[in-house]
């Protein structure tokens, strides 16, 4: 069977690292391009590469550096000529590590840095990887029997439930909420532009649940249902594997609930 190619950006730790581990395990015919800012400093990625030398590529990619995005797109094109799955995973709560609780805590720097990583990064990734996604094999997701269109690949933006405008009853976390709400708009726009033609790309926003990672650590005490990364990513991969073209543009929770924007 032809090689299946997945790229996970923000793969150094947490949910991104788990995506790499789970994809390699669930899809023995697949290779992974794991990108992060400092691959040499990620013990998890180094171990994964040592165990799977021919199936794991480690690449330097800061989502705020356009040249690095372009370099990895060039590498992917030259080595594999296509991409079947792109997971835009890197994200941050805020530069301070905690969401703002009131207007007093807002700073232009915190707002813009959060936007740059959580919103501009995934969109720039989409820009540079769209041509390779258009050459994907349709391995992830399924084609319903009654559908004339066969999708070619899947693009996932890792969003968060708190990015839902409809579901915002508590306020706070301005930077994170706004960046993820805008990311959801990014997924919707991508689903329209990359949905054109005979080979559409399925584009979705996914919420992983509240997961035991560094990002959520300051809030673990108050979480009634904290997921392990293994459990969350298994749920998310069940979704990725069962997506159809009719799901494109949706915001889905880990249990496949369609969530309002
Ligand atoms: N954990 C949760 O409960 C939860 C809930 C909802 C949504 N999410 C979303 O899920 C995604 C993964 O979160 P996580 O919990 O796994 O967080 P995490 O453990 O804090 O990991 C964040 C990842 O993003 C990377 N990153 C940050 N800025 C980057 C940049 N400029 N360029 C490239 N990589 C960058 C980090 O790399 P470094 O190691 O280089 O810093 C790290 O790999 C995020 O988008 C987050 O918003 C998480």
mmCIF file of C-alpha atoms and ligand atoms in Angstrom:
data_model
loop_
_atom_site.group_PDB
_atom_site.id
_atom_site.type_symbol
_atom_site.label_atom_id
_atom_site.label_comp_id
_atom_site.label_asym_id
_atom_site.label_seq_id
_atom_site.Cartn_x
_atom_site.Cartn_y
_atom_site.Cartn_z
ATOM 1 C CA UNK A 1 0.000 0.000 0.000
ATOM 2 C CA UNK A 2 1.202 3.543 -0.772
ATOM 3 C CA UNK A 3 2.728 5.513 2.078
ATOM 4 C CA UNK A 4 0.341 7.697 4.063
ATOM 5 C CA UNK A 5 1.788 11.064 5.130
ATOM 6 C CA UNK A 6 0.694 13.055 8.196
ATOM 7 C CA UNK A 7 2.153 16.308 9.465
ATOM 8 C CA UNK A 8 1.664 17.341 13.072
ATOM 9 C CA UNK A 9 2.867 20.794 14.005
ATOM 10 C CA UNK A 10 3.438 21.661 17.678
ATOM 11 C CA UNK A 11 4.559 18.050 18.228
ATOM 12 C CA UNK A 12 7.117 18.515 21.010
ATOM 13 C CA UNK A 13 4.780 17.553 23.886
ATOM 14 C CA UNK A 14 1.170 17.251 25.044
ATOM 15 C CA UNK A 15 -1.531 16.524 22.471
ATOM 16 C CA UNK A 16 0.755 17.052 19.453
ATOM 17 C CA UNK A 17 3.285 14.439 20.599
ATOM 18 C CA UNK A 18 0.423 12.049 21.325
ATOM 19 C CA UNK A 19 -0.968 12.519 17.791
ATOM 20 C CA UNK A 20 2.401 11.363 16.413
ATOM 21 C CA UNK A 21 2.462 8.294 18.691
ATOM 22 C CA UNK A 22 -1.169 7.346 18.014
ATOM 23 C CA UNK A 23 -0.985 7.772 14.232
ATOM 24 C CA UNK A 24 2.158 5.616 13.988
ATOM 25 C CA UNK A 25 0.474 2.910 16.081
ATOM 26 C CA UNK A 26 -2.914 2.973 14.365
ATOM 27 C CA UNK A 27 -1.588 3.268 10.808
ATOM 28 C CA UNK A 28 1.411 0.995 10.254
ATOM 29 C CA UNK A 29 1.583 2.094 6.595
ATOM 30 C CA UNK A 30 2.087 5.731 7.569
ATOM 31 C CA UNK A 31 4.935 8.171 8.059
ATOM 32 C CA UNK A 32 4.833 11.238 10.259
ATOM 33 C CA UNK A 33 6.408 14.655 9.838
ATOM 34 C CA UNK A 34 6.622 15.985 13.392
ATOM 35 C CA UNK A 35 7.420 19.670 13.590
ATOM 36 C CA UNK A 36 8.216 21.919 16.535
ATOM 37 C CA UNK A 37 10.448 24.792 17.527
ATOM 38 C CA UNK A 38 13.269 22.711 19.017
ATOM 39 C CA UNK A 39 13.113 19.011 18.096
ATOM 40 C CA UNK A 40 16.462 18.383 19.815
ATOM 41 C CA UNK A 41 14.936 19.410 23.150
ATOM 42 C CA UNK A 42 11.887 17.130 22.925
ATOM 43 C CA UNK A 43 12.701 13.861 24.656
ATOM 44 C CA UNK A 44 9.373 12.411 23.487
ATOM 45 C CA UNK A 45 10.127 13.112 19.829
ATOM 46 C CA UNK A 46 13.706 11.896 20.123
ATOM 47 C CA UNK A 47 12.454 8.580 21.557
ATOM 48 C CA UNK A 48 9.834 8.260 18.829
ATOM 49 C CA UNK A 49 12.430 8.871 16.124
ATOM 50 C CA UNK A 50 14.828 6.339 17.692
ATOM 51 C CA UNK A 51 12.075 3.680 17.723
ATOM 52 C CA UNK A 52 10.821 4.488 14.194
ATOM 53 C CA UNK A 53 13.816 5.868 12.280
ATOM 54 C CA UNK A 54 12.253 5.363 8.838
ATOM 55 C CA UNK A 55 8.758 6.547 9.747
ATOM 56 C CA UNK A 56 9.447 9.755 11.672
ATOM 57 C CA UNK A 57 10.823 13.015 10.250
ATOM 58 C CA UNK A 58 11.685 15.744 12.744
ATOM 59 C CA UNK A 59 11.626 19.293 11.352
ATOM 60 C CA UNK A 60 12.138 22.713 12.895
ATOM 61 C CA UNK A 61 8.998 24.819 12.547
ATOM 62 C CA UNK A 62 7.941 27.824 14.591
ATOM 63 C CA UNK A 63 4.465 28.703 13.280
ATOM 64 C CA UNK A 64 5.395 32.369 13.576
ATOM 65 C CA UNK A 65 8.275 32.005 11.102
ATOM 66 C CA UNK A 66 7.092 31.952 7.481
ATOM 67 C CA UNK A 67 10.453 30.795 6.128
ATOM 68 C CA UNK A 68 10.398 27.744 8.397
ATOM 69 C CA UNK A 69 6.864 26.870 7.206
ATOM 70 C CA UNK A 70 8.004 27.217 3.587
ATOM 71 C CA UNK A 71 11.089 25.051 4.228
ATOM 72 C CA UNK A 72 9.024 22.194 5.690
ATOM 73 C CA UNK A 73 6.515 22.429 2.814
ATOM 74 C CA UNK A 74 9.450 22.133 0.380
ATOM 75 C CA UNK A 75 10.870 19.172 2.316
ATOM 76 C CA UNK A 76 7.455 17.425 2.290
ATOM 77 C CA UNK A 77 7.035 18.009 -1.438
ATOM 78 C CA UNK A 78 10.492 16.720 -2.288
ATOM 79 C CA UNK A 79 10.342 13.661 -0.019
ATOM 80 C CA UNK A 80 6.693 12.575 -0.367
ATOM 81 C CA UNK A 81 5.033 14.739 -3.049
ATOM 82 C CA UNK A 82 1.760 14.982 -1.078
ATOM 83 C CA UNK A 83 0.154 15.287 2.356
ATOM 84 C CA UNK A 84 -2.806 13.186 3.589
ATOM 85 C CA UNK A 85 -3.371 14.782 7.004
ATOM 86 C CA UNK A 86 -2.353 18.133 8.497
ATOM 87 C CA UNK A 87 -2.861 18.689 12.214
ATOM 88 C CA UNK A 88 -2.464 22.354 13.148
ATOM 89 C CA UNK A 89 -1.913 21.703 16.823
ATOM 90 C CA UNK A 90 0.405 24.337 18.342
ATOM 91 C CA UNK A 91 -1.394 26.649 20.711
ATOM 92 C CA UNK A 92 -0.975 28.774 23.798
ATOM 93 C CA UNK A 93 -3.323 30.053 26.480
ATOM 94 C CA UNK A 94 -1.532 33.362 26.852
ATOM 95 C CA UNK A 95 2.060 34.539 27.113
ATOM 96 C CA UNK A 96 1.638 34.582 30.910
ATOM 97 C CA UNK A 97 0.443 30.956 30.920
ATOM 98 C CA UNK A 98 -2.958 31.961 32.342
ATOM 99 C CA UNK A 99 -6.052 33.367 30.659
ATOM 100 C CA UNK A 100 -6.977 36.971 31.537
ATOM 101 C CA UNK A 101 -9.746 37.225 34.148
ATOM 102 C CA UNK A 102 -10.554 40.904 33.533
ATOM 103 C CA UNK A 103 -9.813 43.860 31.251
ATOM 104 C CA UNK A 104 -7.134 45.017 33.709
ATOM 105 C CA UNK A 105 -4.954 42.089 32.579
ATOM 106 C CA UNK A 106 -5.158 42.812 28.851
ATOM 107 C CA UNK A 107 -1.938 43.741 27.087
ATOM 108 C CA UNK A 108 -1.431 44.330 23.375
ATOM 109 C CA UNK A 109 1.617 42.039 23.454
ATOM 110 C CA UNK A 110 -0.259 39.140 25.090
ATOM 111 C CA UNK A 111 -3.191 39.501 22.713
ATOM 112 C CA UNK A 112 -1.090 39.699 19.547
ATOM 113 C CA UNK A 113 1.282 36.870 20.496
ATOM 114 C CA UNK A 114 -1.645 34.570 21.259
ATOM 115 C CA UNK A 115 -3.268 35.477 17.945
ATOM 116 C CA UNK A 116 -0.056 34.976 16.043
ATOM 117 C CA UNK A 117 0.441 31.408 17.303
ATOM 118 C CA UNK A 118 -3.186 30.247 17.580
ATOM 119 C CA UNK A 119 -4.707 31.903 14.505
ATOM 120 C CA UNK A 120 -2.167 33.278 12.021
ATOM 121 C CA UNK A 121 0.090 30.188 12.369
ATOM 122 C CA UNK A 122 -2.566 27.644 11.280
ATOM 123 C CA UNK A 123 -3.696 29.859 8.395
ATOM 124 C CA UNK A 124 -0.144 30.296 7.084
ATOM 125 C CA UNK A 125 0.354 26.531 7.416
ATOM 126 C CA UNK A 126 -2.787 26.028 5.304
ATOM 127 C CA UNK A 127 -1.482 28.469 2.694
ATOM 128 C CA UNK A 128 1.810 26.619 2.221
ATOM 129 C CA UNK A 129 0.491 23.049 2.537
ATOM 130 C CA UNK A 130 -2.749 23.383 0.515
ATOM 131 C CA UNK A 131 -1.066 22.358 -2.777
ATOM 132 C CA UNK A 132 0.246 19.167 -1.100
ATOM 133 C CA UNK A 133 -3.092 18.446 0.605
ATOM 134 C CA UNK A 134 -4.722 18.661 -2.834
ATOM 135 C CA UNK A 135 -2.483 15.737 -3.882
ATOM 136 C CA UNK A 136 -3.496 13.548 -0.902
ATOM 137 C CA UNK A 137 -4.847 10.042 -1.425
ATOM 138 C CA UNK A 138 -8.109 10.319 0.542
ATOM 139 C CA UNK A 139 -6.772 7.804 3.105
ATOM 140 C CA UNK A 140 -8.156 9.587 6.189
ATOM 141 C CA UNK A 141 -11.916 10.056 6.351
ATOM 142 C CA UNK A 142 -14.433 7.975 4.429
ATOM 143 C CA UNK A 143 -16.313 8.376 1.178
ATOM 144 C CA UNK A 144 -20.033 7.669 1.569
ATOM 145 C CA UNK A 145 -21.449 5.373 -1.119
ATOM 146 C CA UNK A 146 -23.836 8.052 -2.373
ATOM 147 C CA UNK A 147 -21.172 10.779 -2.691
ATOM 148 C CA UNK A 148 -19.821 11.720 -6.108
ATOM 149 C CA UNK A 149 -16.933 13.742 -4.695
ATOM 150 C CA UNK A 150 -13.896 11.972 -3.234
ATOM 151 C CA UNK A 151 -11.992 14.143 -0.775
ATOM 152 C CA UNK A 152 -8.209 14.022 -1.033
ATOM 153 C CA UNK A 153 -7.065 14.831 2.503
ATOM 154 C CA UNK A 154 -7.978 16.210 5.926
ATOM 155 C CA UNK A 155 -6.925 19.439 7.638
ATOM 156 C CA UNK A 156 -7.535 19.735 11.393
ATOM 157 C CA UNK A 157 -7.297 22.960 13.356
ATOM 158 C CA UNK A 158 -7.050 22.252 17.082
ATOM 159 C CA UNK A 159 -9.571 24.621 18.547
ATOM 160 C CA UNK A 160 -11.182 24.869 22.002
ATOM 161 C CA UNK A 161 -14.756 24.877 23.249
ATOM 162 C CA UNK A 162 -14.136 28.267 24.881
ATOM 163 C CA UNK A 163 -13.755 29.663 21.345
ATOM 164 C CA UNK A 164 -17.490 29.195 20.849
ATOM 165 C CA UNK A 165 -19.214 32.610 20.903
ATOM 166 C CA UNK A 166 -22.612 30.939 21.446
ATOM 167 C CA UNK A 167 -21.352 29.052 24.498
ATOM 168 C CA UNK A 168 -19.599 31.988 26.193
ATOM 169 C CA UNK A 169 -21.466 32.553 29.461
ATOM 170 C CA UNK A 170 -18.508 33.239 31.749
ATOM 171 C CA UNK A 171 -16.347 35.794 29.903
ATOM 172 C CA UNK A 172 -12.605 36.162 30.629
ATOM 173 C CA UNK A 173 -9.702 34.559 28.720
ATOM 174 C CA UNK A 174 -9.981 37.295 26.068
ATOM 175 C CA UNK A 175 -6.898 36.389 24.061
ATOM 176 C CA UNK A 176 -7.472 32.626 23.993
ATOM 177 C CA UNK A 177 -11.235 32.797 23.353
ATOM 178 C CA UNK A 178 -10.829 35.393 20.593
ATOM 179 C CA UNK A 179 -7.944 33.543 18.925
ATOM 180 C CA UNK A 180 -9.881 30.260 18.852
ATOM 181 C CA UNK A 181 -13.119 31.937 17.666
ATOM 182 C CA UNK A 182 -11.084 33.416 14.807
ATOM 183 C CA UNK A 183 -9.472 30.014 14.196
ATOM 184 C CA UNK A 184 -12.961 28.538 13.781
ATOM 185 C CA UNK A 185 -13.670 31.169 11.142
ATOM 186 C CA UNK A 186 -10.386 30.156 9.524
ATOM 187 C CA UNK A 187 -11.574 26.496 9.375
ATOM 188 C CA UNK A 188 -14.883 27.558 7.849
ATOM 189 C CA UNK A 189 -13.218 29.757 5.219
ATOM 190 C CA UNK A 190 -10.712 27.000 4.378
ATOM 191 C CA UNK A 191 -13.541 24.493 3.994
ATOM 192 C CA UNK A 192 -15.052 26.754 1.330
ATOM 193 C CA UNK A 193 -11.880 27.568 -0.605
ATOM 194 C CA UNK A 194 -10.333 24.081 -0.371
ATOM 195 C CA UNK A 195 -13.741 22.473 -0.946
ATOM 196 C CA UNK A 196 -13.847 23.632 -4.536
ATOM 197 C CA UNK A 197 -13.063 21.333 -7.446
ATOM 198 C CA UNK A 198 -13.219 17.569 -7.812
ATOM 199 C CA UNK A 199 -10.747 16.864 -4.969
ATOM 200 C CA UNK A 200 -11.870 18.769 -1.873
ATOM 201 C CA UNK A 201 -9.927 18.890 1.391
ATOM 202 C CA UNK A 202 -12.023 18.219 4.516
ATOM 203 C CA UNK A 203 -11.306 21.072 6.973
ATOM 204 C CA UNK A 204 -12.533 20.939 10.578
ATOM 205 C CA UNK A 205 -11.987 22.496 13.995
ATOM 206 C CA UNK A 206 -11.724 19.955 16.826
ATOM 207 C CA UNK A 207 -11.963 20.382 20.606
ATOM 208 C CA UNK A 208 -9.968 17.730 22.502
ATOM 209 C CA UNK A 209 -11.757 17.939 25.874
ATOM 210 C CA UNK A 210 -9.839 19.204 28.888
ATOM 211 C CA UNK A 211 -6.598 17.271 28.648
ATOM 212 C CA UNK A 212 -3.774 16.700 31.112
ATOM 213 C CA UNK A 213 -1.047 18.845 29.512
ATOM 214 C CA UNK A 214 1.131 21.833 30.412
ATOM 215 C CA UNK A 215 -1.413 24.204 28.835
ATOM 216 C CA UNK A 216 -4.266 23.222 31.181
ATOM 217 C CA UNK A 217 -2.056 22.555 34.247
ATOM 218 C CA UNK A 218 -2.911 25.784 36.168
ATOM 219 C CA UNK A 219 -6.597 24.750 36.100
ATOM 220 C CA UNK A 220 -6.441 20.997 36.825
ATOM 221 C CA UNK A 221 -7.837 21.400 40.368
ATOM 222 C CA UNK A 222 -11.186 22.651 39.032
ATOM 223 C CA UNK A 223 -11.642 20.100 36.231
ATOM 224 C CA UNK A 224 -14.167 17.321 36.932
ATOM 225 C CA UNK A 225 -13.166 15.265 33.843
ATOM 226 C CA UNK A 226 -9.478 15.571 32.932
ATOM 227 C CA UNK A 227 -8.564 13.381 29.947
ATOM 228 C CA UNK A 228 -5.235 11.706 29.351
ATOM 229 C CA UNK A 229 -3.624 12.643 26.034
ATOM 230 C CA UNK A 230 -4.013 8.972 24.941
ATOM 231 C CA UNK A 231 -7.766 9.004 25.504
ATOM 232 C CA UNK A 232 -8.317 12.412 23.902
ATOM 233 C CA UNK A 233 -6.264 11.674 20.787
ATOM 234 C CA UNK A 234 -7.909 8.255 20.357
ATOM 235 C CA UNK A 235 -11.282 10.065 20.321
ATOM 236 C CA UNK A 236 -9.968 12.682 17.873
ATOM 237 C CA UNK A 237 -8.474 10.065 15.536
ATOM 238 C CA UNK A 238 -11.775 8.124 15.572
ATOM 239 C CA UNK A 239 -13.308 11.362 14.252
ATOM 240 C CA UNK A 240 -10.547 12.045 11.683
ATOM 241 C CA UNK A 241 -10.886 8.511 10.322
ATOM 242 C CA UNK A 242 -14.667 8.751 9.983
ATOM 243 C CA UNK A 243 -15.018 12.269 8.538
ATOM 244 C CA UNK A 244 -16.912 12.660 5.278
ATOM 245 C CA UNK A 245 -17.022 15.647 2.965
ATOM 246 C CA UNK A 246 -20.366 16.613 4.545
ATOM 247 C CA UNK A 247 -18.467 17.323 7.814
ATOM 248 C CA UNK A 248 -16.218 19.956 6.267
ATOM 249 C CA UNK A 249 -16.365 23.362 7.968
ATOM 250 C CA UNK A 250 -17.725 21.929 11.231
ATOM 251 C CA UNK A 251 -16.577 22.493 14.812
ATOM 252 C CA UNK A 252 -16.624 19.092 16.530
ATOM 253 C CA UNK A 253 -16.015 18.046 20.126
ATOM 254 C CA UNK A 254 -13.983 14.929 21.044
ATOM 255 C CA UNK A 255 -17.247 12.927 21.280
ATOM 256 C CA UNK A 256 -18.274 14.041 17.752
ATOM 257 C CA UNK A 257 -20.892 16.523 18.969
ATOM 258 C CA UNK A 258 -21.259 19.311 16.394
ATOM 259 C CA UNK A 259 -20.680 22.483 18.399
ATOM 260 C CA UNK A 260 -22.058 25.960 17.616
ATOM 261 C CA UNK A 261 -19.576 28.646 16.569
HETATM 262 N N1 LIG B 1 -5.015 20.768 26.968
HETATM 263 C C1 LIG B 1 -6.287 21.114 26.877
HETATM 264 O O1 LIG B 1 -7.090 20.911 27.809
HETATM 265 C C2 LIG B 1 -6.799 21.769 25.615
HETATM 266 C C3 LIG B 1 -8.165 22.102 25.571
HETATM 267 C C4 LIG B 1 -8.667 22.694 24.404
HETATM 268 C C5 LIG B 1 -7.826 22.926 23.325
HETATM 269 N N2 LIG B 1 -6.495 22.598 23.415
HETATM 270 C C6 LIG B 1 -5.663 22.894 22.240
HETATM 271 O O2 LIG B 1 -4.899 21.755 21.877
HETATM 272 C C7 LIG B 1 -3.649 22.164 21.303
HETATM 273 C C8 LIG B 1 -2.506 21.460 22.002
HETATM 274 O O3 LIG B 1 -2.487 21.884 23.357
HETATM 275 P P1 LIG B 1 -1.727 21.119 24.523
HETATM 276 O O4 LIG B 1 -2.667 21.033 25.642
HETATM 277 O O5 LIG B 1 -1.064 19.893 24.026
HETATM 278 O O6 LIG B 1 -0.635 22.224 24.898
HETATM 279 P P2 LIG B 1 0.884 22.132 25.414
HETATM 280 O O7 LIG B 1 1.146 20.827 26.100
HETATM 281 O O8 LIG B 1 1.121 23.399 26.140
HETATM 282 O O9 LIG B 1 1.714 22.114 24.032
HETATM 283 C C9 LIG B 1 1.657 23.235 23.202
HETATM 284 C C10 LIG B 1 2.457 22.923 21.959
HETATM 285 O O10 LIG B 1 2.412 24.062 21.104
HETATM 286 C C11 LIG B 1 3.748 24.367 20.723
HETATM 287 N N3 LIG B 1 3.930 25.767 20.359
HETATM 288 C C12 LIG B 1 3.615 26.876 21.059
HETATM 289 N N4 LIG B 1 3.942 27.977 20.360
HETATM 290 C C13 LIG B 1 4.472 27.538 19.185
HETATM 291 C C14 LIG B 1 4.996 28.167 18.031
HETATM 292 N N5 LIG B 1 5.091 29.498 17.929
HETATM 293 N N6 LIG B 1 5.429 27.390 16.994
HETATM 294 C C15 LIG B 1 5.370 26.042 17.074
HETATM 295 N N7 LIG B 1 4.917 25.393 18.146
HETATM 296 C C16 LIG B 1 4.473 26.137 19.183
HETATM 297 C C17 LIG B 1 4.580 23.970 21.926
HETATM 298 O O11 LIG B 1 5.935 23.863 21.541
HETATM 299 P P3 LIG B 1 7.191 24.171 22.532
HETATM 300 O O12 LIG B 1 7.487 22.882 23.241
HETATM 301 O O13 LIG B 1 8.267 24.597 21.605
HETATM 302 O O14 LIG B 1 6.762 25.271 23.466
HETATM 303 C C18 LIG B 1 3.922 22.642 22.255
HETATM 304 O O15 LIG B 1 4.353 21.632 21.383
HETATM 305 C C19 LIG B 1 -3.611 23.699 21.426
HETATM 306 O O16 LIG B 1 -3.989 24.290 20.204
HETATM 307 C C20 LIG B 1 -4.634 23.996 22.505
HETATM 308 O O17 LIG B 1 -5.203 25.282 22.379
HETATM 309 C C21 LIG B 1 -5.966 22.032 24.525
#
